[in-house]
XYZ file of C-alpha atoms in Angstrom:
704
model
C -11.882 -14.310 30.470
C -9.456 -12.687 33.014
C -6.080 -11.198 32.510
C -3.451 -11.106 35.053
C -1.461 -7.806 35.116
C 1.535 -6.805 37.449
C 0.942 -3.143 36.362
C -1.948 -1.884 34.580
C -0.092 -0.429 31.408
C -1.611 0.748 28.058
C -0.463 -2.562 26.700
C -2.748 -4.047 29.147
C -5.791 -1.768 28.943
C -5.826 -2.342 25.276
C -5.258 -5.938 25.039
C -7.675 -6.782 27.878
C -10.500 -8.968 26.641
C -13.550 -6.409 26.328
C -16.805 -8.035 26.905
C -20.034 -7.040 25.488
C -23.473 -6.645 27.331
C -24.964 -10.389 28.125
C -28.249 -10.977 27.012
C -30.127 -13.913 28.605
C -32.362 -16.513 26.862
C -35.930 -16.844 27.539
C -35.817 -19.391 30.390
C -32.565 -17.114 31.892
C -30.350 -20.317 32.161
C -27.951 -18.887 29.712
C -26.808 -15.590 28.085
C -24.630 -14.786 25.220
C -22.183 -12.166 24.879
C -19.037 -11.441 22.715
C -15.608 -10.953 23.565
C -13.086 -8.992 21.660
C -9.178 -9.131 22.097
C -5.995 -7.624 20.618
C -2.872 -9.529 20.636
C 0.483 -7.277 20.606
C 2.384 -10.323 19.921
C 0.881 -11.376 16.654
C -0.758 -7.565 15.993
C -4.080 -9.073 15.337
C -7.467 -9.046 16.791
C -9.807 -11.824 17.851
C -13.430 -12.090 18.631
C -15.352 -14.689 20.496
C -19.090 -15.385 20.997
C -19.547 -16.872 24.427
C -22.247 -18.739 26.336
C -22.560 -17.587 29.982
C -24.311 -20.226 32.575
C -26.240 -18.128 34.706
C -26.301 -20.517 37.553
C -22.572 -21.307 37.755
C -21.099 -18.174 36.142
C -19.029 -20.414 34.094
C -18.385 -19.339 30.512
C -17.833 -21.329 27.403
C -16.714 -20.717 23.626
C -19.791 -20.520 21.059
C -17.664 -19.313 17.800
C -14.266 -17.753 17.336
C -14.751 -16.789 13.974
C -13.761 -13.123 13.482
C -16.619 -12.552 10.732
C -19.637 -13.646 13.299
C -21.556 -10.959 14.954
C -24.683 -9.798 16.697
C -25.768 -13.136 18.256
C -29.342 -13.123 19.011
C -31.617 -15.678 20.763
C -34.307 -17.351 18.543
C -37.610 -18.566 20.044
C -37.776 -19.502 23.829
C -35.468 -22.221 23.913
C -31.235 -22.279 23.515
C -31.339 -21.408 19.516
C -29.076 -18.678 18.413
C -29.205 -16.705 15.182
C -26.136 -14.657 14.190
C -24.965 -12.630 11.260
C -22.034 -13.392 9.572
C -19.857 -10.995 7.011
C -18.635 -12.592 4.007
C -16.969 -11.785 0.716
C -18.587 -9.222 -1.760
C -19.713 -7.231 1.000
C -22.809 -9.544 1.668
C -24.243 -10.837 4.919
C -25.231 -14.474 5.898
C -27.691 -15.401 8.837
C -26.580 -18.552 10.744
C -28.482 -20.707 13.274
C -26.956 -23.094 15.718
C -27.963 -24.501 19.142
C -26.020 -22.811 22.175
C -25.558 -25.651 24.552
C -24.964 -28.563 21.701
C -22.184 -27.256 19.811
C -21.646 -30.624 17.937
C -24.957 -30.090 16.365
C -24.727 -28.898 12.803
C -24.934 -25.040 12.323
C -26.757 -24.101 9.294
C -27.146 -21.196 6.855
C -30.952 -20.019 7.158
C -30.338 -17.238 4.450
C -28.022 -14.922 2.492
C -28.482 -11.006 1.894
C -26.806 -9.592 -1.029
C -25.423 -6.474 0.835
C -23.933 -5.278 4.244
C -26.445 -5.214 7.168
C -26.463 -5.062 10.730
C -28.880 -4.405 13.853
C -30.455 -8.132 14.067
C -33.487 -8.154 15.913
C -36.265 -10.836 16.109
C -39.526 -11.655 17.620
C -41.785 -14.617 17.739
C -45.187 -14.259 15.843
C -48.382 -16.082 16.608
C -48.223 -18.430 13.534
C -44.879 -20.126 14.630
C -42.747 -17.932 12.501
C -40.086 -15.180 13.367
C -40.038 -11.403 12.518
C -36.667 -10.511 11.547
C -35.534 -6.806 11.565
C -32.334 -5.678 9.979
C -30.799 -1.955 9.153
C -28.864 -1.354 5.821
C -28.353 0.984 3.090
C -30.781 1.752 0.250
C -30.182 3.084 -2.889
C -32.538 5.956 -4.309
C -34.476 3.433 -6.076
C -35.206 1.742 -2.752
C -32.871 -1.462 -3.601
C -30.343 -2.604 -1.101
C -27.230 -1.008 -1.767
C -23.912 -3.197 -1.914
C -20.757 -0.914 -2.458
C -18.858 -3.495 -3.979
C -21.441 -4.119 -6.635
C -22.600 -0.618 -7.446
C -21.403 0.664 -10.696
C -17.975 2.664 -10.270
C -18.255 6.295 -11.239
C -15.853 8.042 -13.615
C -15.345 10.613 -11.526
C -14.725 11.078 -7.776
C -16.610 14.314 -7.336
C -18.904 15.170 -4.287
C -21.397 17.990 -4.908
C -24.294 18.963 -2.335
C -26.876 21.702 -2.277
C -27.922 21.209 1.237
C -26.711 19.751 4.531
C -25.605 17.193 5.763
C -22.415 16.651 3.888
C -20.563 14.402 6.194
C -21.583 12.509 9.141
C -18.769 11.791 12.140
C -16.017 10.246 9.980
C -17.201 9.988 6.516
C -18.821 11.869 3.462
C -22.418 10.942 2.979
C -23.805 9.635 -0.535
C -27.412 9.232 -1.963
C -27.943 6.141 -0.100
C -30.373 6.123 2.814
C -30.121 4.034 5.991
C -33.330 2.084 6.097
C -35.399 -0.606 8.070
C -35.658 -3.985 6.448
C -37.802 -6.857 7.466
C -38.691 -10.327 6.770
C -39.958 -13.622 8.289
C -37.912 -16.836 9.388
C -40.230 -19.878 8.606
C -39.886 -23.427 10.038
C -39.549 -26.258 7.610
C -38.190 -29.804 8.477
C -36.533 -28.465 11.803
C -34.934 -25.600 10.009
C -35.467 -21.920 10.029
C -34.919 -20.067 6.500
C -35.468 -16.373 5.382
C -38.886 -16.412 3.428
C -38.225 -16.674 -0.570
C -39.535 -13.362 -1.461
C -36.331 -11.759 0.810
C -36.318 -8.397 2.689
C -38.902 -5.591 2.249
C -37.542 -2.012 2.538
C -39.984 -0.732 5.128
C -38.954 3.128 4.152
C -39.038 2.944 0.320
C -40.987 6.001 -0.893
C -41.373 7.560 2.198
C -38.580 10.240 2.319
C -37.614 9.035 5.761
C -33.969 7.592 6.982
C -33.384 5.859 10.457
C -31.652 8.413 12.727
C -27.777 8.027 12.557
C -26.068 7.322 16.068
C -22.154 6.777 16.937
C -23.311 4.559 19.896
C -24.725 2.075 17.857
C -28.282 1.620 16.355
C -29.900 -0.769 18.457
C -31.560 2.188 20.262
C -32.941 3.560 17.123
C -35.715 1.044 16.744
C -37.666 -1.675 18.173
C -39.751 -4.571 16.992
C -42.699 -6.454 18.272
C -45.303 -8.871 16.841
C -47.512 -5.848 16.072
C -45.029 -3.688 14.213
C -41.658 -1.799 14.001
C -40.963 1.613 15.945
C -38.020 3.628 14.539
C -36.450 6.883 15.023
C -36.040 9.574 11.852
C -34.707 13.044 11.610
C -37.337 15.226 10.368
C -37.001 16.065 6.901
C -38.617 19.120 6.456
C -36.075 21.119 8.755
C -33.293 23.156 7.232
C -30.405 21.077 8.852
C -28.197 24.123 8.901
C -30.367 26.120 11.070
C -30.104 24.159 14.264
C -29.656 20.633 15.787
C -32.030 18.100 14.060
C -35.569 16.982 15.485
C -35.471 13.157 15.732
C -39.343 11.967 15.427
C -40.829 8.686 16.499
C -42.535 6.483 13.612
C -44.673 3.128 13.824
C -45.255 0.805 10.965
C -48.059 -1.580 11.683
C -47.455 -4.929 10.752
C -49.408 -8.327 11.386
C -47.481 -11.029 9.347
C -44.257 -9.346 8.494
C -44.548 -10.829 5.097
C -46.357 -7.610 3.894
C -44.689 -6.671 0.674
C -46.171 -3.156 0.603
C -45.721 -1.914 3.990
C -48.371 0.889 5.271
C -47.233 4.468 5.636
C -45.301 5.040 8.844
C -47.327 6.939 11.493
C -45.933 9.916 13.109
C -45.978 9.837 16.938
C -45.536 13.392 18.958
C -46.208 13.936 22.371
C -49.236 16.529 22.727
C -47.623 20.012 23.564
C -43.975 18.751 22.825
C -41.993 19.617 19.901
C -38.592 18.114 20.583
C -36.656 15.040 19.489
C -37.656 11.416 20.706
C -35.495 8.783 22.065
C -35.510 5.201 22.920
C -38.793 3.722 21.515
C -39.753 0.226 23.112
C -42.637 -1.936 22.996
C -43.921 -3.854 26.024
C -43.634 -7.777 25.892
C -47.076 -7.971 24.488
C -46.588 -5.621 21.602
C -49.622 -3.665 22.750
C -47.994 -0.694 24.485
C -45.312 1.666 23.752
C -42.977 3.926 25.891
C -40.518 6.450 24.655
C -38.685 9.800 25.574
C -38.894 13.113 24.241
C -37.641 16.690 25.242
C -39.461 19.874 24.864
C -37.561 21.616 22.421
C -35.326 20.049 19.403
C -33.163 23.091 19.391
C -32.180 22.697 22.971
C -30.305 19.340 22.062
C -29.661 18.838 25.792
C -32.952 19.512 27.254
C -34.683 17.275 29.657
C -36.244 14.002 28.649
C -39.659 13.200 29.434
C -41.254 9.850 29.741
C -44.104 9.047 27.707
C -46.432 6.119 27.312
C -48.802 4.847 24.952
C -51.093 2.244 26.321
C -52.634 1.012 23.229
C -50.334 1.472 20.214
C -53.361 1.002 17.800
C -54.430 4.386 18.974
C -50.728 5.745 18.752
C -52.053 9.673 19.076
C -52.823 9.084 22.714
C -49.364 9.474 24.146
C -49.624 10.281 28.098
C -46.794 11.802 30.081
C -45.600 10.168 33.322
C -44.924 12.295 36.096
C -41.681 11.224 37.828
C -40.330 11.811 41.594
C -38.101 10.352 43.960
C -38.460 10.341 47.721
C -35.278 12.788 47.712
C -36.535 14.959 44.822
C -39.975 15.773 46.049
C -42.578 16.300 43.362
C -40.257 16.888 40.531
C -37.340 14.540 39.420
C -34.601 17.092 37.967
C -32.689 14.188 36.282
C -33.027 12.974 32.665
C -33.359 9.571 31.535
C -31.379 8.233 28.442
C -33.372 4.920 27.992
C -36.338 3.263 28.959
C -37.657 -0.538 28.948
C -40.805 -2.526 30.102
C -40.797 -5.194 32.629
C -41.770 -8.866 31.417
C -45.397 -8.259 33.004
C -45.734 -4.419 31.469
C -46.387 -3.333 35.060
C -43.217 -1.356 35.469
C -40.642 0.587 33.531
C -37.151 0.470 34.033
C -35.023 3.772 33.177
C -31.335 4.552 32.987
C -30.081 8.018 34.324
C -26.968 9.632 35.435
C -26.898 10.541 38.934
C -23.793 11.962 40.988
C -21.267 10.411 38.604
C -22.904 6.983 38.253
C -25.327 5.387 35.499
C -28.075 4.149 37.643
C -30.958 2.079 36.705
C -34.591 3.090 38.386
C -38.070 1.517 38.114
C -41.407 3.012 37.923
C -44.996 2.185 37.537
C -46.029 1.971 34.153
C -49.658 3.235 34.372
C -50.019 6.624 32.987
C -52.902 7.164 35.573
C -50.415 7.056 38.457
C -49.858 10.904 39.455
C -46.388 11.781 40.554
C -45.055 8.184 40.319
C -42.152 7.211 42.880
C -38.888 6.312 41.167
C -36.967 3.714 43.095
C -33.405 3.279 42.517
C -32.198 -0.300 41.910
C -28.303 0.238 41.296
C -26.044 2.530 43.204
C -22.434 2.471 42.079
C -20.731 2.189 38.850
C -22.383 2.636 35.186
C -25.480 0.429 33.853
C -24.628 -0.022 30.117
C -27.396 -2.500 29.594
C -30.333 -4.475 31.328
C -32.273 -7.286 29.707
C -35.420 -9.342 30.636
C -35.004 -12.805 31.713
C -37.635 -13.807 29.798
C -41.185 -13.289 29.518
C -42.258 -15.504 32.591
C -40.042 -13.401 34.992
C -39.398 -9.839 35.964
C -35.754 -10.585 36.867
C -33.104 -8.769 35.188
C -29.597 -9.513 33.844
C -27.700 -6.198 34.137
C -24.316 -5.364 32.565
C -22.185 -2.821 34.200
C -18.672 -1.414 34.670
C -16.702 1.018 37.088
C -13.387 2.237 37.101
C -11.670 -0.941 38.025
C -13.870 -3.358 36.423
C -14.449 -3.866 32.613
C -17.362 -5.956 32.898
C -19.826 -7.014 35.705
C -22.636 -9.337 34.945
C -25.672 -9.697 37.825
C -29.113 -10.971 38.080
C -31.199 -8.244 39.829
C -34.554 -8.776 41.469
C -36.492 -5.413 40.807
C -39.043 -6.308 43.666
C -36.637 -6.034 46.350
C -33.226 -4.880 44.674
C -31.465 -7.886 45.776
C -28.389 -8.671 43.198
C -26.283 -11.573 42.619
C -23.210 -11.568 40.941
C -22.856 -13.965 37.932
C -19.260 -12.790 36.750
C -16.977 -10.075 37.108
C -14.666 -10.102 34.038
C -11.481 -8.658 36.023
C -12.394 -10.253 39.502
C -13.366 -6.799 40.879
C -10.425 -5.269 39.393
C -7.596 -7.388 40.723
C -6.882 -8.929 37.421
C -5.498 -5.358 36.582
C -3.782 -4.550 39.745
C -6.784 -2.268 40.699
C -8.817 -2.092 43.940
C -12.010 -0.221 44.447
C -10.275 1.750 47.352
C -8.070 3.801 44.907
C -11.562 5.455 43.776
C -13.366 8.244 45.731
C -15.264 11.437 45.506
C -14.678 15.034 46.367
C -17.207 17.953 46.704
C -16.278 21.789 46.298
C -18.139 25.226 45.965
C -18.766 25.971 42.244
C -18.820 29.597 40.625
C -22.335 30.249 41.753
C -24.870 28.781 44.152
C -24.144 25.009 43.748
C -21.465 22.612 44.675
C -19.419 20.308 41.980
C -18.496 16.595 42.346
C -15.413 15.505 40.986
C -13.584 11.826 41.097
C -10.241 11.233 42.308
C -8.251 7.961 41.545
C -5.228 7.370 43.249
C -2.053 4.944 42.321
C -2.737 1.620 43.429
C 0.431 1.800 45.794
C -0.669 4.982 47.180
C 0.788 6.302 50.404
C -0.355 8.951 52.555
C 3.184 9.858 53.285
C 4.109 10.787 49.793
C 2.817 13.413 47.785
C 1.916 12.675 43.730
C 1.645 14.829 40.809
C -1.712 15.882 39.487
C -3.482 14.830 36.210
C -6.637 16.866 36.051
C -8.853 15.812 33.144
C -11.677 17.638 31.668
C -14.361 15.786 29.925
C -15.803 16.498 26.546
C -19.618 17.384 25.602
C -19.941 20.027 27.000
C -23.106 18.265 27.962
C -21.403 15.083 29.237
C -19.917 13.751 32.441
C -17.098 11.785 33.915
C -19.272 8.819 35.246
C -17.633 5.896 37.304
C -17.632 3.598 34.034
C -14.620 1.822 32.176
C -13.272 3.311 29.110
C -10.667 1.924 26.619
C -9.886 5.389 25.638
C -9.758 7.756 28.582
C -9.088 5.441 31.309
C -8.266 7.386 34.444
C -6.504 4.125 35.912
C -3.912 4.124 33.173
C -2.967 7.671 34.500
C -2.943 6.752 38.250
C -0.705 3.722 37.665
C 1.733 5.912 36.118
C 2.112 7.538 39.438
C -0.743 10.399 39.391
C -3.547 11.317 41.694
C -6.257 11.820 38.841
C -8.922 14.241 39.376
C -11.999 14.502 36.730
C -14.352 17.293 37.780
C -17.910 17.646 36.717
C -18.462 21.227 36.188
C -21.366 23.392 34.721
C -22.727 21.409 31.642
C -22.114 18.053 33.362
C -25.091 15.635 33.243
C -26.240 13.615 36.160
C -26.487 16.821 38.742
C -29.807 18.299 37.742
C -31.243 20.051 34.660
C -30.175 23.621 36.064
C -26.364 22.315 35.968
C -26.648 21.614 32.197
C -28.669 24.298 31.234
C -25.979 26.536 32.767
C -23.662 25.831 30.257
C -25.878 27.757 27.590
C -23.488 30.771 26.310
C -21.375 29.886 29.143
C -18.376 27.716 27.276
C -15.748 29.480 28.662
C -17.499 30.984 31.776
C -18.780 28.980 34.684
C -17.061 25.840 33.521
C -14.065 27.442 33.500
C -14.462 28.966 36.940
C -15.732 25.754 38.438
C -12.339 24.492 37.268
C -10.328 26.924 38.781
C -12.372 26.343 42.219
C -11.636 22.545 41.994
C -7.875 23.256 41.424
C -7.850 25.709 44.271
C -9.819 22.979 46.543
C -7.247 20.283 45.496
C -4.264 22.708 46.460
C -5.806 23.415 49.879
C -7.332 20.257 51.115
C -5.478 17.356 49.310
C -2.318 17.504 51.081
C -1.209 14.263 49.217
C -1.199 16.035 45.774
C 1.814 17.880 44.479
C -0.012 20.564 42.610
C 3.662 22.323 41.787
C 3.740 19.129 39.358
C 0.120 19.519 37.704
C -0.706 18.576 34.054
C -4.192 19.136 32.476
C -5.657 16.895 29.441
C -8.887 16.857 27.757
C -10.546 15.994 24.562
C -13.570 17.361 22.457
C -15.045 20.174 24.653
C -12.324 19.041 27.153
C -9.738 20.024 24.326
C -11.468 23.226 23.762
C -11.158 24.012 27.636
C -7.335 23.325 27.144
C -7.148 25.982 24.455
C -9.250 28.330 26.555
C -7.164 27.690 29.611
C -3.872 28.415 27.713
C -5.087 32.180 27.361
C -6.184 32.330 30.963
C -4.369 32.687 34.288
C -5.264 29.064 35.261
C -2.680 28.022 32.838
C 0.148 29.151 34.956
C -0.850 26.210 37.404
C 0.002 23.427 34.872
C 3.408 22.401 33.621
C 1.790 21.515 30.441
C -1.493 21.082 28.652
C -2.997 18.305 26.384
C -5.343 18.985 23.671
C -7.134 15.886 21.921
C -9.440 16.784 19.039
C -10.387 20.348 20.448
C -11.754 23.556 19.491
C -9.264 26.354 18.569
C -11.570 28.824 16.734
C -15.162 28.936 17.330
C -15.704 29.834 13.607
C -14.326 26.632 12.574
C -17.051 24.802 13.987
C -18.933 25.728 11.033
C -16.784 23.077 9.039
C -18.234 20.683 11.777
C -20.320 17.544 10.503
C -23.190 18.926 12.479
C -22.647 22.445 11.541
C -22.198 25.727 14.226
C -22.686 25.546 17.871
C -26.215 26.016 18.859
C -25.439 27.250 22.330
C -23.572 30.633 21.503
C -26.686 32.661 21.586
C -27.615 32.332 17.870
C -25.906 31.868 14.742
C -22.680 33.601 13.866
C -24.345 36.230 11.266
C -26.659 37.286 14.062
C -24.326 37.136 17.121
C -20.722 37.524 16.354
C -20.114 38.828 19.635
C -21.280 35.820 21.422
C -19.023 33.482 19.312
C -15.910 35.709 20.086
C -16.669 35.762 23.754
C -15.426 32.340 24.473
C -13.172 31.850 21.325
C -9.511 30.556 22.480
C -8.046 31.998 19.338
C -8.708 35.500 20.704
C -6.335 34.916 23.539
C -3.045 33.446 21.818
C -1.167 36.327 22.978
C -1.215 35.101 26.384
C -0.178 31.489 25.621
C 3.245 30.619 27.210
C 2.565 26.952 28.256
C 3.801 24.003 26.259
C 1.151 21.739 24.900
C 0.820 18.620 22.922
C -1.936 18.567 20.207
C -3.785 15.354 19.053
C -5.889 15.552 15.843
C -6.956 12.803 13.209
C -7.729 13.380 9.737
C -11.247 11.478 9.842
C -12.555 13.758 12.673
C -15.337 15.492 10.999
C -16.793 16.684 14.479
C -13.841 19.185 15.276
C -12.213 19.408 11.973
C -8.098 18.880 11.923
C -7.461 22.624 11.335
C -8.270 23.043 15.268
C -5.275 21.045 15.755
C -2.898 22.325 13.383
C -3.629 26.138 13.969
C -2.989 26.049 17.788
C 0.170 23.929 17.080
C 1.527 26.715 14.439
C 0.695 29.342 17.149
C 2.918 27.662 19.686
C 5.631 26.684 17.058
C 5.624 30.428 16.050
C 5.973 31.720 19.409
C 8.860 29.435 20.166
C 6.922 27.421 22.763
C 7.538 23.773 22.915
C 4.724 21.868 21.353
C 4.060 18.588 19.640
C 1.408 17.442 16.972
C 0.321 13.835 17.179
C -1.677 12.656 14.021
C -3.794 9.701 12.988
C -4.767 9.549 9.094
C -7.150 6.796 9.814
C -8.888 7.771 12.969
C -11.809 9.867 13.676
C -12.750 11.910 16.787
C -11.627 8.654 18.948
C -8.652 6.741 18.620
C -9.781 3.061 18.266
C -7.323 1.075 16.355
C -5.251 -0.980 19.040
C -1.621 -0.089 17.306
C -2.790 3.614 17.124
C -4.153 3.597 20.615
C -0.979 2.325 21.856
C 1.144 5.220 20.230
C -1.553 7.691 21.591
C -0.908 6.320 25.287
C 2.808 6.499 24.891
C 3.005 10.126 23.436
C 0.386 11.358 25.913
C 1.896 9.655 29.132
C 5.527 10.354 27.860
C 4.561 13.896 27.102
C 3.003 14.535 30.570
C 5.674 12.587 32.405
C 8.205 14.628 31.146
C 6.756 17.890 32.472
C 5.622 16.529 35.821
C 9.031 14.652 36.580
C 7.310 11.305 36.597
C 9.518 8.198 36.083
C 7.116 6.100 34.056
C 6.860 5.864 30.261
C 9.067 8.144 28.602
C 8.693 10.530 25.687
C 10.186 9.195 22.396
C 11.216 11.397 19.404
C 8.539 12.415 16.888
C 8.427 9.678 14.187
C 7.689 11.933 11.085
C 10.063 14.740 11.186
C 12.318 15.061 8.454
C 15.960 14.599 9.161
C 17.672 17.658 10.083
């Protein structure tokens, strides 16, 4: 599973095996995970399903069929179920023994459409409930794009939003919940003869979309299904959608006519819900909800329904920590019950890390004390080790390690390392000592945190150019987790000191720090960045700020365009803008509509939109810039990459435009990612005078 690299280059980053979260079986002896790899020699991708022995840390191959996906434990033994994509845009369900690969693996059923999101649950009658998500046609039938009638025209036509989502245009199909049972006959499970039931047919509801995967959009128990859906009664163009929580009560999962979904809303709250989960018994439910859906970045509150048969009784848990006093100012992003249902485990960002906390699950507990279960890195997943143990299998990453599996005992916080994918970074030539934090005075009465990454061969006797990275969002953060897109270690190994500030708008530093972004896109965050640069210049003597470059994507790209017209631009030799915002007006072309934190819509507050518009300050642009924008980026439309490039070309300022016609807001395809890194690193190395990757000529310009 490990790789060995003398230098951590873009090729090493992109081709390194990428482990998924590990999920334990019911007796916590084994865990299953997937591993994807890319070879620049064969220019091909491979994928493996692997079995991890939790006692020894040894990993073994279960499948290397690239069409196999979503392995899931069945029952309380070592049986695995998984999906396989097959010809005709169909999906198969396969079953096999995880520790006896010589035993025959068998086909349990075929679905005549592309489906995903496999979840299962044991039922009292010995069968297994099966839930999937897929696309349904207006008539409620499963949609297969290869078998659907081909239209005579390519026309698209809409009378209401939404028109697009992320990287594709929306059609008449809806994402729906599908359920069935797996029945045991002659030692083999098969999908029931009657097939899958569309749980949302005729309801007008659609499972809420997510660019981060669908697994957090619904949950399954022996008593029914929880799912998230956008409120269909609201005008999608008037602001962010409200995401509601619904419950479908099922007793056998063989019901052909499912009951109408019941809406669950916390009393006194009108915000969006997230992270719905059942307890292991299926009797209780926990979920998160904010106060006002219009304020999409508002604080999440924790709610528990002790008895799902009375779903109208959702009780808010008051949370605090020993440090915070009576009110916890952070916002949880996910929740999970312990095996015995007595505790809840929350994920939340804090001070640049993604942490795991525990808290009693009883709604009667007043001011329940949150106890941290992790400190550093980013916890990406935590799974219960069966129903008889409260132990957790935790998956996390950090800035030098792309996969860490540990067994965690929540009762005392003791953690046992099972496997480190990169041997704590050594396989990449990286070391935790390269990573540190700084704190500096912000624009107001607050301090700002920033991460600092040094080269692996760092010496106090030398100075290094600065790579100044601004995160997207703006409600987001630089957290100490691994990334295959914006990996600070790649920049550090070119010879930079990399600084990643978390200015106003960043998550994990209290709700006030987030809320301050409202109507301040180019205000407080910009001044925080100015203060950060000044701190680096005065306090970090090993940084050569005369050779500084700045880079950012999405909101970070907006900030590059904003900086270009502000005094801070003179501090940087070049700016790199990936999928940024050039004109605030253009955000009305975004797949999600206009920006909601500009003090109101453009039609009612033009001054608010103009105030922080980079396009209003192009008369001051003098800094060379690299612009990257892809055709399938519907979040920040491609015109916002072409327009600022044209501005600099018109002014005779050195600039370059890098475009990927088959990528969205993120550059994900390995060969494209390599070119992205080569151009970005080559560009900044040219201006910072770094002897690393060299900038090649543009590949698409006509011959002169």
